[in-house]
CSV table of C-alpha atoms in Angstrom, one decimal:
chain,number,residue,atom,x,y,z
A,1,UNK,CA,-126.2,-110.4,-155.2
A,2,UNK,CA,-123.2,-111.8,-156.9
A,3,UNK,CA,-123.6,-110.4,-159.8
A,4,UNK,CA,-124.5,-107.1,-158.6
A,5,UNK,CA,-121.5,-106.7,-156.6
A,6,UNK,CA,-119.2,-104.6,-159.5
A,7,UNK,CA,-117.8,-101.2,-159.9
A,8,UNK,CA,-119.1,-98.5,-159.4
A,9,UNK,CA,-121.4,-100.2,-157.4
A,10,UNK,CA,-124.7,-98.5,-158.4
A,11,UNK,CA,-126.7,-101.7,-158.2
A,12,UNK,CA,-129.8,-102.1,-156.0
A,13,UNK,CA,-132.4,-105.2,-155.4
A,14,UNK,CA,-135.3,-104.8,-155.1
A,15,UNK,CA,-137.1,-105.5,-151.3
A,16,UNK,CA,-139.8,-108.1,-152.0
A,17,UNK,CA,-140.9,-108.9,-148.4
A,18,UNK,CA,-140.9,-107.7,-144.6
A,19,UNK,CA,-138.8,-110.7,-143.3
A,20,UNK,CA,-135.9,-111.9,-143.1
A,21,UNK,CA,-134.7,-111.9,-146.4
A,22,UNK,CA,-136.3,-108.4,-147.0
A,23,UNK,CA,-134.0,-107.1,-144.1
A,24,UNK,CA,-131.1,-108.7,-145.7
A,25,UNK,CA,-132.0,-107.2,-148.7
A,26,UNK,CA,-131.7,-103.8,-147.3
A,27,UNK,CA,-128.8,-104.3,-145.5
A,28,UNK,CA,-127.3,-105.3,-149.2
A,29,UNK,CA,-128.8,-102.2,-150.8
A,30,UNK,CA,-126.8,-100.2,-147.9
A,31,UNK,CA,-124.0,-102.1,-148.2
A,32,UNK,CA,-123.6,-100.9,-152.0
A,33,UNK,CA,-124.3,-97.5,-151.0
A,34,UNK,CA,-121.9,-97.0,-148.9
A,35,UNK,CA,-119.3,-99.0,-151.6
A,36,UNK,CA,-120.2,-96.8,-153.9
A,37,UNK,CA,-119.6,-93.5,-151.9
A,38,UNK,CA,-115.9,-95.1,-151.0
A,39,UNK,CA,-115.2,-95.9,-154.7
A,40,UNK,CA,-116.6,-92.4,-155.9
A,41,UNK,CA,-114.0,-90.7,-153.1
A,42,UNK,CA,-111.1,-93.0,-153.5
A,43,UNK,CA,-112.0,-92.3,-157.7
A,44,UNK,CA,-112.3,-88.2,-156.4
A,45,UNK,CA,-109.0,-89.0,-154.7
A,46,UNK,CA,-107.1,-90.3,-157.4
A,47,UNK,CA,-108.0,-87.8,-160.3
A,48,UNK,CA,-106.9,-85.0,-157.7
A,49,UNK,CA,-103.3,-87.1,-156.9
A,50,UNK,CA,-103.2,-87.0,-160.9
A,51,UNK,CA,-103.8,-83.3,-161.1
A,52,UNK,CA,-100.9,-83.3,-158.4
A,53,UNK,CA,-98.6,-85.3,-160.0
A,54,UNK,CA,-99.1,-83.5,-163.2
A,55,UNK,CA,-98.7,-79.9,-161.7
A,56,UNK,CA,-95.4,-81.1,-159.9
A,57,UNK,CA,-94.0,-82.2,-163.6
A,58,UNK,CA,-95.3,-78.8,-165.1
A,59,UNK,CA,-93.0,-77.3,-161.9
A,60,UNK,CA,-90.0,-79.3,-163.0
A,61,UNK,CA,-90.4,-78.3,-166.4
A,62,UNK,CA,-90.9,-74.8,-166.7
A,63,UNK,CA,-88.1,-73.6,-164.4
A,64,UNK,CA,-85.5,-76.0,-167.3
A,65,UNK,CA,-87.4,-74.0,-169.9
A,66,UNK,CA,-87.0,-70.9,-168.4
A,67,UNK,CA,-83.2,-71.5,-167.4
A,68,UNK,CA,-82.4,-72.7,-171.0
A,69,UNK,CA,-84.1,-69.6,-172.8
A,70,UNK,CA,-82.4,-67.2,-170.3
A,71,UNK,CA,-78.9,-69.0,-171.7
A,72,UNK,CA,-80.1,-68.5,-175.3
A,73,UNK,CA,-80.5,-65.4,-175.1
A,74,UNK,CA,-77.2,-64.4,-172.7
A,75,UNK,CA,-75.3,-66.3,-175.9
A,76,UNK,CA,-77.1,-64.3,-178.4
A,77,UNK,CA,-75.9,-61.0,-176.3
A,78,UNK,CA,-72.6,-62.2,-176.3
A,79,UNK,CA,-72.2,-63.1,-179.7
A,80,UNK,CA,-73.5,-59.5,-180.3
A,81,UNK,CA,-70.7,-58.1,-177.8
A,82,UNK,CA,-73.4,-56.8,-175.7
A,83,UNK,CA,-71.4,-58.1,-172.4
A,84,UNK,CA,-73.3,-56.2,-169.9
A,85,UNK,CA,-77.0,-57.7,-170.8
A,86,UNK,CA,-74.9,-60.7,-171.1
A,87,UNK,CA,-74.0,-60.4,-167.5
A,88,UNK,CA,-77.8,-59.0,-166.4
A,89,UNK,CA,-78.9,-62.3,-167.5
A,90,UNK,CA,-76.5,-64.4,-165.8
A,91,UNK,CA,-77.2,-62.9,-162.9
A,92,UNK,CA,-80.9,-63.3,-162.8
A,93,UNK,CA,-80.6,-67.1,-164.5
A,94,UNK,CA,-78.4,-67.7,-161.1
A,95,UNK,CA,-80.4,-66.2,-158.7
A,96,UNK,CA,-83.6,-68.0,-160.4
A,97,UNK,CA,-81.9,-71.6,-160.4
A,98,UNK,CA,-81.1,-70.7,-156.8
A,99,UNK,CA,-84.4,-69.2,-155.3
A,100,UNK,CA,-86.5,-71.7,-156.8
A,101,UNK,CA,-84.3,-74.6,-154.7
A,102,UNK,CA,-85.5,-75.7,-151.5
A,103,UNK,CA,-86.0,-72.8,-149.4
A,104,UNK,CA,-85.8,-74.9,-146.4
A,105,UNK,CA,-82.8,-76.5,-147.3
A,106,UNK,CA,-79.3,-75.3,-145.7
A,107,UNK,CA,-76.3,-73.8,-147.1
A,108,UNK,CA,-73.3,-71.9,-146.6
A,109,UNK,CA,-72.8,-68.5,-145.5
A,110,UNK,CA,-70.5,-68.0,-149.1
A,111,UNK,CA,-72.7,-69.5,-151.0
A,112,UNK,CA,-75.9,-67.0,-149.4
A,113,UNK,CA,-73.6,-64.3,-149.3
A,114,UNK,CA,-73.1,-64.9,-153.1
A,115,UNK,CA,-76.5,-64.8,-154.0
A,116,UNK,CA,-76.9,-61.4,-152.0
A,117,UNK,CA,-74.6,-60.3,-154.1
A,118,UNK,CA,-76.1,-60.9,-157.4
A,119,UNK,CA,-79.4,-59.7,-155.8
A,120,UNK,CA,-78.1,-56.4,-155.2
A,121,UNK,CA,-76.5,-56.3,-158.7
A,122,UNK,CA,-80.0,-56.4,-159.8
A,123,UNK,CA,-81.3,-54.2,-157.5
A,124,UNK,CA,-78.7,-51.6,-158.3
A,125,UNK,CA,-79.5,-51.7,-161.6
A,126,UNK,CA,-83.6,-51.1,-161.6
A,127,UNK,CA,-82.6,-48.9,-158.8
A,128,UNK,CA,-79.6,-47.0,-160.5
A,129,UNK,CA,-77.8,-44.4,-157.8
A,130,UNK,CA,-80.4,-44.5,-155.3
A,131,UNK,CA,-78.5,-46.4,-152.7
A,132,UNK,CA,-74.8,-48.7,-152.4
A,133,UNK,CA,-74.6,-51.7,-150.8
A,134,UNK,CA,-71.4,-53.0,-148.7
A,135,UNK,CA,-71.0,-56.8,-147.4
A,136,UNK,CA,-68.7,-57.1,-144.9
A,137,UNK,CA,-69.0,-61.0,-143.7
A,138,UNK,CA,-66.2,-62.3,-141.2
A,139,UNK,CA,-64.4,-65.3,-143.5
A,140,UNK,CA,-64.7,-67.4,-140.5
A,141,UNK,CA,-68.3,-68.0,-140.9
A,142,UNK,CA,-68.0,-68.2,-144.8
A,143,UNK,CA,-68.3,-72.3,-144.0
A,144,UNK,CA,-71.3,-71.8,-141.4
A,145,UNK,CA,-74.8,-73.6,-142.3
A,146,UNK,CA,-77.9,-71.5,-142.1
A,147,UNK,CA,-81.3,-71.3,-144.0
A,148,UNK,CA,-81.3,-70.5,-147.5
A,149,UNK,CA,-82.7,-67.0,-148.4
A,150,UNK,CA,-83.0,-65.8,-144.8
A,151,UNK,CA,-81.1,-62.5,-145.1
A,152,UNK,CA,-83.0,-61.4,-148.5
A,153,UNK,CA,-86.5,-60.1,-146.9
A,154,UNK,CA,-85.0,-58.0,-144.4
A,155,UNK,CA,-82.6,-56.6,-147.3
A,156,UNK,CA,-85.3,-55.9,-149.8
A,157,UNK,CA,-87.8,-54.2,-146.8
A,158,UNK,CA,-84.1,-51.6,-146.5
A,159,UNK,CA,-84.3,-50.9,-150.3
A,160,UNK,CA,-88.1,-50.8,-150.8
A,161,UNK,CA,-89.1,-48.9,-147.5
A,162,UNK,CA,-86.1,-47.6,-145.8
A,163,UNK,CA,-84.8,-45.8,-149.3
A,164,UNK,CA,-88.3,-45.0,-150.6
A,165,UNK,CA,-88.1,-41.5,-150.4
A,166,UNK,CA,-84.9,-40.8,-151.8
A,167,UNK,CA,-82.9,-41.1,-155.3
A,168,UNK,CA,-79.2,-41.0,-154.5
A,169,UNK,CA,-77.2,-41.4,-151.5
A,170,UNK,CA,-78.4,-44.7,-149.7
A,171,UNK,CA,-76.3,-46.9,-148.0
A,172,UNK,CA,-76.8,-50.1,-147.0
A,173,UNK,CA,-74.3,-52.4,-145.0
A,174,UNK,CA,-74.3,-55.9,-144.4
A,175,UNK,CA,-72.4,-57.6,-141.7
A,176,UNK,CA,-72.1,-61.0,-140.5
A,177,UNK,CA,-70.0,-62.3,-137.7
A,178,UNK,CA,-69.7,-63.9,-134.8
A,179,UNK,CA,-71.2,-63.7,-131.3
A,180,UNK,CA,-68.7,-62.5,-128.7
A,181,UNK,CA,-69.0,-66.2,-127.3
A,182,UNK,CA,-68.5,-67.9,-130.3
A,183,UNK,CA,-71.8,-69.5,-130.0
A,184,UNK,CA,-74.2,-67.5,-132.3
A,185,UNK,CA,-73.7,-66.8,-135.8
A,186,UNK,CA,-74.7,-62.5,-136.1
A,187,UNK,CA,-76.2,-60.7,-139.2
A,188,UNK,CA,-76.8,-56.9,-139.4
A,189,UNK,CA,-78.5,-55.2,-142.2
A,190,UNK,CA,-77.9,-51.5,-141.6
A,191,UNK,CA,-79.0,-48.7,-143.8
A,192,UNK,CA,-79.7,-45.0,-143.5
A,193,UNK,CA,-82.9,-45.0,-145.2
A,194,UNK,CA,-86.2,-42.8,-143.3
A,195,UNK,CA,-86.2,-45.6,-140.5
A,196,UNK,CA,-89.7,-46.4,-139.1
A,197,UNK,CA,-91.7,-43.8,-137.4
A,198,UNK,CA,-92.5,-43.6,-134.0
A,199,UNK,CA,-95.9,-44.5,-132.5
């Protein structure tokens, strides 16, 4: 039995008699089953935490790799005086570095406010004159915590639906304030896009 005892625990005796020792023979024989079937999961178990680990590194990696080839190429647009791709890419590389942070993590209303910002500069420009955006953000919340990204589904659902079917002439205000009571913190996305039909 001693020597039977090792990973990956496949070994069996064989059951000689009907007594006691054949009954403590198949309780061994079950025993290594059921050792082998824990080392086989806890072996499952680690190649799939490997896989994990590994797929988190690839995360971390690509996004540098993206970043750093998005600079390359904003440099090699500058040195061509191309300033405007220049600033295209900037403003995506920004908004890239930005989105791909925590979403759940908080942050200022200036720092949301200036990713918006960019967001609509890239907007505006696969959108060309369809629409113009206007932020109009009280600067006493500028210092206010909320979620990251919070405003930016409820912008894109104005530019993709509300100004679907037109080409020019959209406008698209965003406000953010106060409650009357000081209490809440108020953001209003306002556009005058087709609006949603009536049931």
């Amino acid at each position: 039995m001693e020597r039977k005892i090792e990973e990956p625990f496949r070994q069996r005796i064989p059951i000689t008699t009907r007594d006691e020792i054949g009954t403590l023979e198949r309780a061994f024989n079950k025993m290594m089953e059921r050792l082998q079937q824990l080392f086989e999961r806890d072996y499952k178990l680690q190649l799939e935490k490997a896989a994990t680990e590994r797929a988190l590194l690839e995360a971390q990696i690509n996004p540098h790799f993206l970043y750093n080839t998005l600079d390359t190429i904003r440099f090699k647009a500058m040195e061509r005086g191309d300033l405007e791709v220049a600033e295209m890419i900037y403003a995506l590389s920004t908004n890239l570095r930005y989105t791909i942070a925590n979403t759940n993590s908080m942050v200022t209303v200036r720092e949301e406010v200036q990713w918006l910002e960019r967001y609509m500069y890239l907007q505006k420009l696969r959108f060309q004159a369809r629409f113009e955006a206007f932020f109009q953000i009280d600067v006493s919340i500028h210092d206010e915590k909320i979620y990251r990204l919070i405003l930016q589904p409820f912008i894109e659902n104005a530019i993709l639906h509300g100004f679907k079917n037109i080409k020019t002439g959209g406008i698209l205000h965003i406000n953010g304030y106060r409650s009357t009571d000081d209490r809440l913190l108020c953001f209003d996305i306002v556009d005058n896009g087709c609006g949603f039909p009536y049931a």
